[in-house]
Short mmCIF file of C-alpha atoms and ligand atoms in Angstrom, two decimals:
data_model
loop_
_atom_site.label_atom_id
_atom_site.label_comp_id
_atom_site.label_asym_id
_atom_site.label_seq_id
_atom_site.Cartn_x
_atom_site.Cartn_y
_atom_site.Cartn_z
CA UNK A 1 0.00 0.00 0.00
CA UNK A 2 1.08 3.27 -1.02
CA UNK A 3 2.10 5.23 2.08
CA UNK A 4 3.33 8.28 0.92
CA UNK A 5 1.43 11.12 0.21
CA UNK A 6 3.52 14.13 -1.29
CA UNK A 7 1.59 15.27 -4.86
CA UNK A 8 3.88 12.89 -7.45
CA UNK A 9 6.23 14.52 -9.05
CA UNK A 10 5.38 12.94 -12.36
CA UNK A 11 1.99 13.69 -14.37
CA UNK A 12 2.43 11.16 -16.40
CA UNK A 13 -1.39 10.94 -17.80
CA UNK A 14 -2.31 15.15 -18.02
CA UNK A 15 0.72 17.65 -18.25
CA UNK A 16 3.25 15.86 -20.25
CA UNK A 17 0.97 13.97 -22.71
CA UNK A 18 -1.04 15.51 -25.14
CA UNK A 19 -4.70 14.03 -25.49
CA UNK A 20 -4.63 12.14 -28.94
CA UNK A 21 -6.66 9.31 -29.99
CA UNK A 22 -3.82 6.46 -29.45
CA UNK A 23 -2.98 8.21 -25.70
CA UNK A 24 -6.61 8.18 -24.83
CA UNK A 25 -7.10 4.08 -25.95
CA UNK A 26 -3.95 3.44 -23.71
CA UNK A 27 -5.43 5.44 -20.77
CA UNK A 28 -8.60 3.80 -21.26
CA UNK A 29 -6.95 0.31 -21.32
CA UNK A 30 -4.96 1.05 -18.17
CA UNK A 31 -8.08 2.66 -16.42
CA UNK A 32 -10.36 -0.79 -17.03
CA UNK A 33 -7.14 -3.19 -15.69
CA UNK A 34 -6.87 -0.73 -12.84
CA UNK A 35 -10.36 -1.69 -11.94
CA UNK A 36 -9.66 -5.39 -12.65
CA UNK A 37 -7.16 -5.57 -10.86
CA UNK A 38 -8.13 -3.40 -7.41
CA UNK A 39 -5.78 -0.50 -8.41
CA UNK A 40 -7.91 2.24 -6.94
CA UNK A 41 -8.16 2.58 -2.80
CA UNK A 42 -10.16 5.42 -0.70
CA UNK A 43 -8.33 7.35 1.55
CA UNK A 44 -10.82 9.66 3.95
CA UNK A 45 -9.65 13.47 4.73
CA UNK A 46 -11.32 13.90 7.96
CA UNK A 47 -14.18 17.01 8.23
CA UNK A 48 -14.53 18.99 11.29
CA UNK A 49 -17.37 21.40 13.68
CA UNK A 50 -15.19 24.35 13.99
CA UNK A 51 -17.24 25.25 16.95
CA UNK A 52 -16.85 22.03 18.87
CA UNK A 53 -13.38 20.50 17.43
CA UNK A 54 -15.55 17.26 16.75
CA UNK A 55 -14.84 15.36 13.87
CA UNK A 56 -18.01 14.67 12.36
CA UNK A 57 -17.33 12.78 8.87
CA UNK A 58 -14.55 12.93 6.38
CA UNK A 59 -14.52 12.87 2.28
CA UNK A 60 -13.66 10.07 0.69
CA UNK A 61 -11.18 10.61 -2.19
CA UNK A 62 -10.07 8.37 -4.61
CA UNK A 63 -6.21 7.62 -5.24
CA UNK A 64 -4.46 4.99 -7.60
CA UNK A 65 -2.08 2.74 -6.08
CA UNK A 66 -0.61 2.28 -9.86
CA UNK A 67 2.41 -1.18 -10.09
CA UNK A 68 4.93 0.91 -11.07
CA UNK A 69 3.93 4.94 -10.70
CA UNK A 70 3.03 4.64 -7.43
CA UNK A 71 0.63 6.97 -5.82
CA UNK A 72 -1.71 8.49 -8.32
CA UNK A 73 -3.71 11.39 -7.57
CA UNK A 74 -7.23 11.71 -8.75
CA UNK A 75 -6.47 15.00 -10.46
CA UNK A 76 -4.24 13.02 -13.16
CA UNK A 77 -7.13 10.74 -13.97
CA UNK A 78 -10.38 11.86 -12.72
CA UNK A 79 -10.31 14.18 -16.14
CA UNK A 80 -9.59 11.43 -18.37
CA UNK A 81 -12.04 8.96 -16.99
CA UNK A 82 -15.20 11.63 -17.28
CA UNK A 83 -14.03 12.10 -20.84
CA UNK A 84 -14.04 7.95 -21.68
CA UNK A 85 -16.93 7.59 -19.49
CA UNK A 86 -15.30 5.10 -17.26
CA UNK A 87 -15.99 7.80 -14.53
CA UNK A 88 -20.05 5.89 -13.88
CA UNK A 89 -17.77 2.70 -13.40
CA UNK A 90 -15.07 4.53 -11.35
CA UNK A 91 -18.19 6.22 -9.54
CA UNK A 92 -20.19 3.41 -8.75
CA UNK A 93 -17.13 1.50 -7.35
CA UNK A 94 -16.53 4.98 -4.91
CA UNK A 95 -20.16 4.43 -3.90
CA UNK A 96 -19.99 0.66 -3.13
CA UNK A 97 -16.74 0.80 -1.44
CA UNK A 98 -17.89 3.94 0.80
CA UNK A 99 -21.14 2.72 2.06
CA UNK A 100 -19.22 -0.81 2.41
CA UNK A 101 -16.27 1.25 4.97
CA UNK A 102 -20.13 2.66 6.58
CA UNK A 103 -21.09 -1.08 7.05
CA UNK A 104 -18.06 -2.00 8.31
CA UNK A 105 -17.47 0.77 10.75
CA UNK A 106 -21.22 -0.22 11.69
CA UNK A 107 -20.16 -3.67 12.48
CA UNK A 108 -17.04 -2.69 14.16
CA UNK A 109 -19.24 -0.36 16.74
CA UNK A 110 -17.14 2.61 15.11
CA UNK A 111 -18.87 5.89 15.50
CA UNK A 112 -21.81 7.28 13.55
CA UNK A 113 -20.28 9.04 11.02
CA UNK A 114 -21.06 11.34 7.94
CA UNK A 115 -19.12 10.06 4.77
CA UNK A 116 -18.89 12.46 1.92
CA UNK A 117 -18.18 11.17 -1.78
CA UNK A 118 -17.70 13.43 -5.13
CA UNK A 119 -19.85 13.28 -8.05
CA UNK A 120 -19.24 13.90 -11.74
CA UNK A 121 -22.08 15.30 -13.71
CA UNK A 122 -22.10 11.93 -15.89
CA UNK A 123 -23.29 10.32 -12.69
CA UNK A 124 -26.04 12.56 -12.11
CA UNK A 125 -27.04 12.06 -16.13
CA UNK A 126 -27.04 8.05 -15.46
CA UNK A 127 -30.86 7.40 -15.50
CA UNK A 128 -29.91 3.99 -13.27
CA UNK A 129 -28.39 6.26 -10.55
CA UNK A 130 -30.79 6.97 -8.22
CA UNK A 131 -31.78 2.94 -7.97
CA UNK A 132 -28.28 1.83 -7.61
CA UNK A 133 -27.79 4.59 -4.17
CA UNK A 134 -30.82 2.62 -3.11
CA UNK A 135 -29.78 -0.73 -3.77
CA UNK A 136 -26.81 -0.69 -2.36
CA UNK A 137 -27.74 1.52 0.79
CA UNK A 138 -30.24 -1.55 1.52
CA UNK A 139 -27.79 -4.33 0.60
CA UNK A 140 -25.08 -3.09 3.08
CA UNK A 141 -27.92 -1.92 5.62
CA UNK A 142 -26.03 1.52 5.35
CA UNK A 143 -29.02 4.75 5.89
CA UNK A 144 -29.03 7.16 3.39
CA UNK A 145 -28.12 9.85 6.21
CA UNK A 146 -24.84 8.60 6.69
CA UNK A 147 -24.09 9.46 3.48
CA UNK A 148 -23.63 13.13 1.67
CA UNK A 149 -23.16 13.46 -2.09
CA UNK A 150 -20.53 16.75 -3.38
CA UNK A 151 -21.81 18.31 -6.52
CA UNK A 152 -19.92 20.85 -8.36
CA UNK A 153 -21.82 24.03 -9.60
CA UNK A 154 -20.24 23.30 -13.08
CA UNK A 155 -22.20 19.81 -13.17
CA UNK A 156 -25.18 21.15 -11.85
CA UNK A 157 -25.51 24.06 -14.54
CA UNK A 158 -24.97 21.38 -17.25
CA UNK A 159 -28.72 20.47 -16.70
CA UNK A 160 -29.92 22.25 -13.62
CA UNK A 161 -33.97 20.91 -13.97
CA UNK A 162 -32.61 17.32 -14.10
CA UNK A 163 -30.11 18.38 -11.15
CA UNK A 164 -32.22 19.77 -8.90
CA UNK A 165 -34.96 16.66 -9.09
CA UNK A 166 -32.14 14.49 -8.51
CA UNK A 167 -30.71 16.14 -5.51
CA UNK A 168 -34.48 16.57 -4.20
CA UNK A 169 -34.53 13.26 -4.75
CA UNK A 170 -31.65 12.33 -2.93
CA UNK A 171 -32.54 14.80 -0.02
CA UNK A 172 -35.59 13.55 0.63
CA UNK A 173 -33.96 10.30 0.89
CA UNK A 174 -31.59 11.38 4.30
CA UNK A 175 -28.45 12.26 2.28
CA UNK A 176 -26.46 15.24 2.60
CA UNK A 177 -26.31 17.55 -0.25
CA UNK A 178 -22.99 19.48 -0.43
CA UNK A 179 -22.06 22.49 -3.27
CA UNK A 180 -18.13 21.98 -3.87
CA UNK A 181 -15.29 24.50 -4.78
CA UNK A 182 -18.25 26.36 -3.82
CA UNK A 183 -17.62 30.32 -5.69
CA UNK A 184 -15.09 28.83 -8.40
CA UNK A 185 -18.42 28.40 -10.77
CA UNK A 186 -20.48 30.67 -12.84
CA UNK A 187 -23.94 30.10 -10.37
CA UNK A 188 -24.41 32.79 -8.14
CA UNK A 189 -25.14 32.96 -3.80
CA UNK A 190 -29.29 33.61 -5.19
CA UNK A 191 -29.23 30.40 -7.52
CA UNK A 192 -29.00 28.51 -4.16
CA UNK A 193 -32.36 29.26 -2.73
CA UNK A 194 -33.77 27.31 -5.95
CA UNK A 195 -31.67 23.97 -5.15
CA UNK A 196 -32.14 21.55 -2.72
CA UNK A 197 -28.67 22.15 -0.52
CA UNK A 198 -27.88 21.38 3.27
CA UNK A 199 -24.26 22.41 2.77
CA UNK A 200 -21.70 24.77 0.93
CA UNK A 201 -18.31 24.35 0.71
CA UNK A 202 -16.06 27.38 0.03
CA UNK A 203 -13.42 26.68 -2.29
CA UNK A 204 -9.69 26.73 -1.06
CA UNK A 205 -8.59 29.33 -3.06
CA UNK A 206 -10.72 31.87 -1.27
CA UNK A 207 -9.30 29.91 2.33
CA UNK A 208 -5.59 30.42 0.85
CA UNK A 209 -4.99 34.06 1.40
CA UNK A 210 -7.60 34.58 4.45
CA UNK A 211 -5.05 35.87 6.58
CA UNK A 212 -3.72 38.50 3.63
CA UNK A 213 -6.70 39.24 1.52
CA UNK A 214 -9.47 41.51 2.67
CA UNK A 215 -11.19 40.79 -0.38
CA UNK A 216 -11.22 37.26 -0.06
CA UNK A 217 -12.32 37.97 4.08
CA UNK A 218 -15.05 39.75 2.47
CA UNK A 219 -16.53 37.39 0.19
CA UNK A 220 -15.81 34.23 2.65
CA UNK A 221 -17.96 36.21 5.12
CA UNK A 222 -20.82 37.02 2.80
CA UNK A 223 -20.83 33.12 1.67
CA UNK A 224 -21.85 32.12 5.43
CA UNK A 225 -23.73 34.85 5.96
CA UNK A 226 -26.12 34.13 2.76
CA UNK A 227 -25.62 30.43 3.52
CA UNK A 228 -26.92 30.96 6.99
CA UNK A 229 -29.69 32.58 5.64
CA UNK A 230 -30.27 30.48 3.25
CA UNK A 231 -30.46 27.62 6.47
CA UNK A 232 -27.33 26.16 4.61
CA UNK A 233 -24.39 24.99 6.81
CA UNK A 234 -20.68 26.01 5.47
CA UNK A 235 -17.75 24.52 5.24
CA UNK A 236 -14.39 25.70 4.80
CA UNK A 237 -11.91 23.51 2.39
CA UNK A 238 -8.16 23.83 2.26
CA UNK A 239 -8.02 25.21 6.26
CA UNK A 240 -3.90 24.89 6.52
CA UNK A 241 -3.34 26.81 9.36
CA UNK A 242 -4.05 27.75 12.73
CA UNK A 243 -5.30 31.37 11.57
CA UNK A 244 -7.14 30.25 9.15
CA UNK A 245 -8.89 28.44 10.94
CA UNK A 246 -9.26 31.10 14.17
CA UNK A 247 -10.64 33.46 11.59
CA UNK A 248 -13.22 31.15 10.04
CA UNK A 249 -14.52 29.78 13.09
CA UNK A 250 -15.00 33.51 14.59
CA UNK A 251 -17.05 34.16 10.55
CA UNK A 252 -19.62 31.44 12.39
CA UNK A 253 -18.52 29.13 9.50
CA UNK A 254 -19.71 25.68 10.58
CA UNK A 255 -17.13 22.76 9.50
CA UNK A 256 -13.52 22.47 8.26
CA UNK A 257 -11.35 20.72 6.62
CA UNK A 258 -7.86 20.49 5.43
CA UNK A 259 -3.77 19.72 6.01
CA UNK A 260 -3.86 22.28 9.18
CA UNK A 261 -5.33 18.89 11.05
CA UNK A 262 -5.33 16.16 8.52
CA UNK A 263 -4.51 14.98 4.84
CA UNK A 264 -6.57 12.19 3.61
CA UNK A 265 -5.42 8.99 5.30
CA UNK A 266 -5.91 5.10 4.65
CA UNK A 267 -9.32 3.78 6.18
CA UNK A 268 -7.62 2.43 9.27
CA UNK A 269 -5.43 5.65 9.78
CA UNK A 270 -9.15 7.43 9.67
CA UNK A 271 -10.33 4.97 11.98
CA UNK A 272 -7.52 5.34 14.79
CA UNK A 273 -8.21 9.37 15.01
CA UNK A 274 -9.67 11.40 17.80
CA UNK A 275 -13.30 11.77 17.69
CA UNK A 276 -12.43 15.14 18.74
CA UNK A 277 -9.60 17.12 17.21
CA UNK A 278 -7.40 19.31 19.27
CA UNK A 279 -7.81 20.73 22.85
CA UNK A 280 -6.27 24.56 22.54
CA UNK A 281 -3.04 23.59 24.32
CA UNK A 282 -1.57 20.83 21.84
CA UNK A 283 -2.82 22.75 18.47
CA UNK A 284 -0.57 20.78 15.99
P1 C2E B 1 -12.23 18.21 -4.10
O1 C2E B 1 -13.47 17.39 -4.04
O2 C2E B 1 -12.38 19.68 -4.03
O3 C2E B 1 -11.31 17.64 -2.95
C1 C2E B 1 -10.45 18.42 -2.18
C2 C2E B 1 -9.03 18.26 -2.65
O4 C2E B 1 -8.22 19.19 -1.93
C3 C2E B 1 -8.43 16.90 -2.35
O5 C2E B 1 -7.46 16.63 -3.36
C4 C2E B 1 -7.75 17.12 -1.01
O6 C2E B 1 -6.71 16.21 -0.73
C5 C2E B 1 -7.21 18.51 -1.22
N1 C2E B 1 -7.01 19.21 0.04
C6 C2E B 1 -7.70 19.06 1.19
N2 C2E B 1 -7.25 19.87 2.14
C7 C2E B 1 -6.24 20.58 1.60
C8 C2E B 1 -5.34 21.59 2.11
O7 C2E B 1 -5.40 22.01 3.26
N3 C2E B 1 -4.44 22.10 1.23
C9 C2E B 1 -4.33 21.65 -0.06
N4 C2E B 1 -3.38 22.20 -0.83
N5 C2E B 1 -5.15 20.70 -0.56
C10 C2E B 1 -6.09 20.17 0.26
P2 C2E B 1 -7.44 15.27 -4.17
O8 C2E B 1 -7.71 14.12 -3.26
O9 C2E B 1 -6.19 15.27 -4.96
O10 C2E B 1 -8.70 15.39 -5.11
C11 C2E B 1 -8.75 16.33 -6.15
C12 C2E B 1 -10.11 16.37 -6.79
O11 C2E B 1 -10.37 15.12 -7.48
C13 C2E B 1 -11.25 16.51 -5.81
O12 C2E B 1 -11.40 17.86 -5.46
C14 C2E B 1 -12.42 15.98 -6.62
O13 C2E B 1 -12.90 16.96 -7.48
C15 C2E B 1 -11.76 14.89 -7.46
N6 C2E B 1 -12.04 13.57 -6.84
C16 C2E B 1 -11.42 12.94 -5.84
N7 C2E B 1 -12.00 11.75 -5.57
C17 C2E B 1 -13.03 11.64 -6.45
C18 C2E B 1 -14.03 10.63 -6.69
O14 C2E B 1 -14.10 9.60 -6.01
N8 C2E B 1 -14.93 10.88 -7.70
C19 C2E B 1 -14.89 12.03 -8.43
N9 C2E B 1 -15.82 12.19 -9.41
N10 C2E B 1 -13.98 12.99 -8.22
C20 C2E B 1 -13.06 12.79 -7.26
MG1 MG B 2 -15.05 17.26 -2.84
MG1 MG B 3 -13.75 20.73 -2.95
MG1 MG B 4 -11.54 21.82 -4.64
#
């Protein structure tokens, strides 16, 4: 198992290779043996109530443990698998093995937690979606409220009316509905008061500079504020230090997440944490 964790110095699927016809049949190729072959592993980046320090769930993000490249980020092939359409395979084996780590955590008297997992927009367009959640919810005896689904705004605006029935759909169900890289998207603070959202999370980029960059202060603070309006809970991704995270809490913004307390770990890493972060004293 692939231990390390620093971003790979090599990109050998995006940067360095230009997207022809004979690259993408490779990629493809390698993609489907990956699957066969149990390439692909879930590592969990723990999420956290910036009020209370409690950890209350964690994303699950994908990662390629390839034979000989070692440890892939999702980044380098994420892209490639949305444009081959392997992603609704890739997907649907994110799903299974998530609400399988729920059932086992379940059986291991682990915790109620809240696992997040990310969704392309080709998984929202697959009209067998909605039954497969279902089916495999009841097959691991998993409920839907353990789990929360992270949308993009980009894949919502590529058909909102068949979005927002789906996430209604979904909603109704128990799950969690979250907005990612919340502000990096065309859709605008109002176009979330037509969508069917319990959570918002504010891109990193604005979480970056929060100690420098009035501006981004400004528009981090009229996020929550909306959000809160809104009855939409925040949270912050890409928190990597202690005054980032000071500030944020004292905006009101609900949950956290990022390096300042943890990178995304191996499942049994993620299950040997804290339930509850840091006490003041031993910040990391
Ligand atoms: P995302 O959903 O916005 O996930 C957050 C990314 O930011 C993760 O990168 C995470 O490791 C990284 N991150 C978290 N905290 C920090 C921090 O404090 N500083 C910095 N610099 N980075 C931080 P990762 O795991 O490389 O994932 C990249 C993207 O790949 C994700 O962005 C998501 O869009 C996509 N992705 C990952 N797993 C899946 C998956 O299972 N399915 C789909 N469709 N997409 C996935
Ligand atoms: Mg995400
Ligand atoms: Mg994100
Ligand atoms: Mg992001």
């Amino acid at each position: 198992q692939a231990k390390s964790q620093g971003k790979n110095q090599f990109s050998f699927y995006t940067e360095k290779m230009k997207i022809n016809t004979h690259n993408l049949i490779k990629a493809e190729e390698d993609l489907s043996q990956a699957l066969q072959e149990h390439e692909f592993e879930l590592y969990f980046q723990p999420q956290f109530n910036l009020k209370t320090n409690h950890v209350l769930g964690a994303e699950a993000l994908i990662r390629w443990n390839h034979p000989e490249k070692g440890l892939i980020f999702p980044d380098e092939f994420i892209p490639l698998a949305e444009t081959t359409g392997q992603i609704v395979e890739l997907g649907y084996w994110v799903l299974e093995n998530s609400i399988q780590y729920l059932a086992s955590r379940k059986q291991e008297g682990r915790p109620d937690i809240l696992l997040h997992i990310n969704l392309s927009s080709k998984q929202l367009s697959d009209p067998h979606f909605v039954t497969l959640v279902q089916d495999l919810l009841a097959q691991y005896h998993v409920p839907a409220t353990s789990l929360g689904f992270e949308v993009t705004e980009t894949s919502i605006l590529e058909d909102v009316t068949l979005a927002r029935s789906l996430l209604q759909t979904f909603k109704d169900m128990g799950i969690c509905i979250a907005i990612d890289d919340f502000g990096t998207g065309y859709s605008s603070l109002s176009q979330l008061k037509n969508l069917p959202v319990d959570l918002v999370k504010i891109d990193r980029s604005f979480v970056m500079d929060l100690e420098k960059d009035p501006d981004d202060r400004e528009i981090v603070e009229a996020i929550i504020a909306m959000a809160h309006k809104l009855n939409i809970k925040v949270l912050a991704e890409g928190i990597e230090t202690r005054e980032q995270w000071t500030m944020l809490a004292a905006f009101e913004c609900d949950l956290g997440q990022g390096f300042y307390v943890s990178k995304a770990v191996i499942a049994e890493e993620f299950n040997q944490g804290q339930p509850i972060v840091h006490q003041d004293e031993s910040l990391p």
